[in-house]
Structures are given as structure tokens and as C-alpha cells.
Amino acid sequence: MTLELIELLTESRQRGFLGPGPVEAHLDHARAFAVAVPGAPRRALDLGAGGGLPGLVLAVEHWPETEWVFLDAQQKRTDFLREAVHALDLEGRVSVITERAEVGGRAPEHRGTYDLVVSRSFGPPAVVLECAAPLLQVGGRLVVSEPPTTSVDDRWPAEAVAALGCSPAASVVVGETFHLACLDLVAPAPERFPRRVGIPTKRPLF
């Protein structure tokens, strides 16, 4: 299966959905997300999943019973993801949705229903948190890829994080290479979030 993943991620990069660097390094980065999750989630969502990471790797190599949703607003990216899900025989437990996160976060079938949301390159912390927190159920976890040279306390200010129902961000470093921020939802996200499409980016909360 790893060979199939490498081939699909190579295709993802050729289509411009994945950044430079060896595909194997992208695989290792995706695998690091599993280290930050204490147990197998029942239902998980990859926010801005277009390039296939970390969702495809986690769906194939970890938690074989987990139901996944890959959410991305760009049709070309979700077309690729559907091809990848079919090629990897994941169609029974992985769904691909072409939708803005602000819309998904207000849909009854998604709001407050996930115990894990992962994000590798969706946007800056304020945008990720506003779009992700409403998707989580209380007790669920958000895991986000972080730059290696910044402090989670600076990037995820505790007061702003608490306003969206989350505990303070915790830093997880995997193999001294991959840096992640983990935030747990301790209270339901306020009903007014996420705001209308585009507003989280135009007027970030922090």
C-alpha cells in the first residue's frame, strides 16, 4: 500500500497539489499526526485535504475502522481525492466533499460530529480554529501542522482559543522534525462561528 500511496502523492505533486521535497518526507509528516492522537477516532475530518495529506496516509495506515471526510473547496483537488480514494479501495469509509469550510461547519451533518480534525496547510491559526472548532464534538481534538521555529503560545493565544471552546494549545514534536499543535474542544463552539464565507480570512479573530 505504501507504494500505491507514493504513486498517488507523486501524482498529487505533478498536479500542483503537493509541495516540493521527497514524497517519503511528506509521508513521514502525515504519519506524525497519528502520534498526537491518543486513540483511534470514530469519525475524522481532514480540513483542506486537497493534496491528500495527512488524510490519505492516516486512512490507509492507521485506524482501519475510522470514518473519514476529506473536505476541500477546490473541485480539481476533490476530483483527485476521489480518484485516490477509489484507487486505494477506501470508498466504504472515506467521503470527499467539495465545500467551503465555513459552510461545512454549519451543516447539521458535520457540525459537532467529529472527534478528530486534522489540518496540514489550510491557513493561519485563526482561520483553522474558527473553521475546525465547530466541526468537533466536545472532547474532540484538532491537530495542526506547525512551523518549527514558532511558539504555540504565540500562534494560538489562550484567550482566543478559549473563546472558541478549546483548551490551550499543546505542542507535540515528532522525531525533532515535525511540529504539531493539539487543541481539545472542552465546550461547544459558539453558534456564531464559523462566520460567513471568506470572513474568517478577511477578519481573523486573532
Short mmCIF file of C-alpha atoms in Angstrom, two decimals:
data_model
loop_
_atom_site.label_atom_id
_atom_site.label_comp_id
_atom_site.label_asym_id
_atom_site.label_seq_id
_atom_site.Cartn_x
_atom_site.Cartn_y
_atom_site.Cartn_z
CA MET A 1 0.00 0.00 0.00
CA THR A 2 2.92 2.33 0.67
CA LEU A 3 3.97 2.06 -2.98
CA GLU A 4 0.45 2.98 -4.07
CA LEU A 5 0.48 5.94 -1.70
CA ILE A 6 3.81 7.13 -3.09
CA GLU A 7 2.49 6.90 -6.63
CA LEU A 8 -0.66 8.82 -5.74
CA LEU A 9 1.22 11.52 -3.85
CA THR A 10 3.62 11.84 -6.76
CA GLU A 11 0.59 12.39 -8.99
CA SER A 12 -0.71 14.94 -6.47
CA ARG A 13 2.55 16.86 -6.71
CA GLN A 14 2.51 16.72 -10.51
CA ARG A 15 -0.94 18.33 -10.44
CA GLY A 16 0.36 21.08 -8.18
CA PHE A 17 -1.47 19.97 -5.03
CA LEU A 18 1.61 19.00 -3.03
CA GLY A 19 4.75 20.98 -2.28
CA PRO A 20 8.36 20.13 -3.16
CA GLY A 21 10.59 17.61 -1.42
CA PRO A 22 10.74 13.81 -1.41
CA VAL A 23 7.35 12.16 -1.27
CA GLU A 24 8.66 9.92 1.51
CA ALA A 25 9.18 13.01 3.69
CA HIS A 26 5.57 14.02 3.10
CA LEU A 27 4.52 10.52 4.17
CA ASP A 28 6.51 10.80 7.39
CA HIS A 29 4.98 14.20 8.08
CA ALA A 30 1.50 12.75 7.70
CA ARG A 31 2.33 9.80 9.95
CA ALA A 32 3.38 12.22 12.69
CA PHE A 33 -0.25 13.27 13.12
CA ALA A 34 -1.09 9.81 14.47
CA VAL A 35 1.40 10.30 17.31
CA ALA A 36 -0.62 13.30 18.52
CA VAL A 37 -3.87 11.32 18.82
CA PRO A 38 -4.20 9.09 21.91
CA GLY A 39 -6.70 6.64 20.44
CA ALA A 40 -8.50 5.69 17.25
CA PRO A 41 -11.11 8.32 16.36
CA ARG A 42 -14.58 7.18 15.39
CA ARG A 43 -15.09 9.98 12.87
CA ALA A 44 -12.36 12.26 11.50
CA LEU A 45 -12.12 15.12 9.02
CA ASP A 46 -9.18 16.42 7.01
CA LEU A 47 -9.66 20.17 6.66
CA GLY A 48 -8.35 21.43 3.32
CA ALA A 49 -7.49 17.91 2.25
CA GLY A 50 -6.77 18.65 -1.42
CA GLY A 51 -3.23 17.28 -1.73
CA GLY A 52 -4.15 14.09 0.13
CA LEU A 53 -2.18 14.77 3.30
CA PRO A 54 -2.41 13.82 6.03
CA GLY A 55 -5.81 12.22 5.40
CA LEU A 56 -4.90 9.58 2.85
CA VAL A 57 -1.95 8.32 4.88
CA LEU A 58 -3.90 8.21 8.13
CA ALA A 59 -6.84 6.48 6.47
CA VAL A 60 -4.61 3.80 4.93
CA GLU A 61 -2.01 3.20 7.63
CA HIS A 62 -3.86 3.99 10.86
CA TRP A 63 -7.22 3.36 12.50
CA PRO A 64 -8.79 1.00 9.93
CA GLU A 65 -12.26 1.46 11.45
CA THR A 66 -12.28 5.27 11.35
CA GLU A 67 -14.80 7.01 9.12
CA TRP A 68 -13.13 9.90 7.25
CA VAL A 69 -14.35 13.01 5.48
CA PHE A 70 -11.94 14.89 3.20
CA LEU A 71 -13.14 18.48 2.86
CA ASP A 72 -11.79 20.92 0.28
CA ALA A 73 -13.33 23.82 -1.62
CA GLN A 74 -11.48 23.30 -4.91
CA GLN A 75 -13.08 20.96 -7.41
CA LYS A 76 -9.79 19.91 -9.04
CA ARG A 77 -8.44 18.83 -5.67
CA THR A 78 -11.51 16.88 -4.68
CA ASP A 79 -11.58 15.21 -8.10
CA PHE A 80 -8.06 13.95 -7.37
CA LEU A 81 -9.05 12.85 -3.88
CA ARG A 82 -11.98 10.84 -5.22
CA GLU A 83 -9.63 9.14 -7.69
CA ALA A 84 -7.22 8.36 -4.84
CA VAL A 85 -9.96 7.04 -2.56
CA HIS A 86 -11.13 4.72 -5.35
CA ALA A 87 -7.58 3.56 -6.17
CA LEU A 88 -6.91 2.73 -2.52
CA ASP A 89 -10.26 0.97 -2.09
CA LEU A 90 -11.35 3.34 0.68
CA GLU A 91 -14.79 4.21 -0.65
CA GLY A 92 -16.60 2.36 2.13
CA ARG A 93 -15.31 4.64 4.86
CA VAL A 94 -13.86 7.77 3.24
CA SER A 95 -16.05 10.52 1.77
CA VAL A 96 -14.87 13.51 -0.25
CA ILE A 97 -16.80 16.77 -0.07
CA THR A 98 -16.33 19.84 -2.27
CA GLU A 99 -17.37 22.65 0.02
CA ARG A 100 -16.16 25.73 1.83
CA ALA A 101 -15.26 25.00 5.44
CA GLU A 102 -17.47 27.86 6.63
CA VAL A 103 -20.44 26.11 5.04
CA GLY A 104 -19.46 22.67 6.27
CA GLY A 105 -19.16 23.94 9.82
CA ARG A 106 -22.81 24.98 9.82
CA ALA A 107 -24.23 21.87 8.16
CA PRO A 108 -26.08 19.67 10.70
CA GLU A 109 -24.45 16.51 9.36
CA HIS A 110 -20.99 17.91 10.14
CA ARG A 111 -21.29 20.40 12.98
CA GLY A 112 -20.19 18.91 16.29
CA THR A 113 -19.84 15.39 14.90
CA TYR A 114 -16.08 14.73 14.64
CA ASP A 115 -13.73 13.55 17.33
CA LEU A 116 -10.69 14.46 15.24
CA VAL A 117 -9.97 17.25 12.76
CA VAL A 118 -6.53 17.42 11.11
CA SER A 119 -5.07 20.24 9.07
CA ARG A 120 -1.73 20.39 7.31
CA SER A 121 -1.82 23.62 5.31
CA PHE A 122 -5.34 25.01 5.45
CA GLY A 123 -4.45 28.51 6.67
CA PRO A 124 -3.22 30.59 9.61
CA PRO A 125 -4.23 29.54 13.14
CA ALA A 126 -7.20 31.91 13.49
CA VAL A 127 -8.77 30.63 10.27
CA VAL A 128 -8.09 26.98 11.06
CA LEU A 129 -9.54 27.25 14.55
CA GLU A 130 -12.68 29.15 13.53
CA CYS A 131 -13.43 26.60 10.82
CA ALA A 132 -12.40 23.49 12.77
CA ALA A 133 -13.83 24.05 16.25
CA PRO A 134 -17.49 23.97 15.13
CA LEU A 135 -16.86 20.60 13.47
CA LEU A 136 -15.61 18.96 16.66
CA GLN A 137 -17.71 17.28 19.29
CA VAL A 138 -16.86 18.10 22.90
CA GLY A 139 -13.80 16.03 23.78
CA GLY A 140 -12.61 16.04 20.18
CA ARG A 141 -9.14 17.11 19.11
CA LEU A 142 -7.74 19.44 16.46
CA VAL A 143 -4.22 18.59 15.25
CA VAL A 144 -2.46 21.15 13.06
CA SER A 145 0.95 21.17 11.40
CA GLU A 146 3.15 23.95 12.80
CA PRO A 147 6.30 25.79 11.67
CA PRO A 148 9.33 24.50 13.57
CA THR A 149 10.57 27.86 14.82
CA THR A 150 7.46 29.35 16.43
CA SER A 151 5.78 29.02 19.82
CA VAL A 152 2.28 27.57 20.01
CA ASP A 153 1.52 30.07 22.77
CA ASP A 154 2.23 32.91 20.36
CA ARG A 155 0.39 31.40 17.41
CA TRP A 156 -2.58 30.11 19.43
CA PRO A 157 -3.29 32.72 22.15
CA ALA A 158 -5.06 31.08 25.08
CA GLU A 159 -7.82 33.68 25.44
CA ALA A 160 -8.79 33.50 21.76
CA VAL A 161 -8.63 29.70 21.77
CA ALA A 162 -10.88 29.54 24.85
CA ALA A 163 -13.44 31.79 23.16
CA LEU A 164 -13.97 29.04 20.58
CA GLY A 165 -14.34 26.34 23.24
CA CYS A 166 -10.83 24.89 23.16
CA SER A 167 -8.21 24.16 25.78
CA PRO A 168 -4.79 25.85 25.42
CA ALA A 169 -2.73 24.54 22.53
CA ALA A 170 -0.16 21.86 23.33
CA SER A 171 2.97 21.33 21.28
CA VAL A 172 3.90 17.88 20.00
CA VAL A 173 7.25 17.32 18.30
CA VAL A 174 7.76 14.06 16.44
CA GLY A 175 11.30 12.97 15.69
CA GLU A 176 12.61 16.51 16.22
CA THR A 177 11.39 17.27 12.71
CA PHE A 178 7.62 17.55 12.69
CA HIS A 179 5.89 20.09 14.90
CA LEU A 180 2.18 19.91 15.66
CA ALA A 181 -0.30 21.90 17.73
CA CYS A 182 -3.07 20.00 19.52
CA LEU A 183 -6.22 21.65 20.85
CA ASP A 184 -9.07 19.84 22.58
CA LEU A 185 -12.66 21.08 22.46
CA VAL A 186 -13.88 21.40 26.06
CA ALA A 187 -17.12 23.31 25.34
CA PRO A 188 -19.25 23.59 22.20
CA ALA A 189 -18.09 26.24 19.75
CA PRO A 190 -20.36 29.32 19.92
CA GLU A 191 -23.20 29.23 17.42
CA ARG A 192 -21.98 32.35 15.61
CA PHE A 193 -18.91 30.50 14.34
CA PRO A 194 -17.85 29.97 11.70
CA ARG A 195 -18.77 33.32 10.22
CA ARG A 196 -19.82 33.79 6.60
CA VAL A 197 -17.68 32.50 3.74
CA GLY A 198 -14.46 34.49 3.48
CA ILE A 199 -14.88 36.42 6.72
CA PRO A 200 -12.52 34.28 8.84
CA THR A 201 -9.72 35.11 6.41
CA LYS A 202 -10.63 38.76 5.89
CA ARG A 203 -11.23 39.48 9.57
CA PRO A 204 -9.30 36.90 11.60
CA LEU A 205 -10.18 36.62 15.28
CA PHE A 206 -6.53 36.89 16.36
#
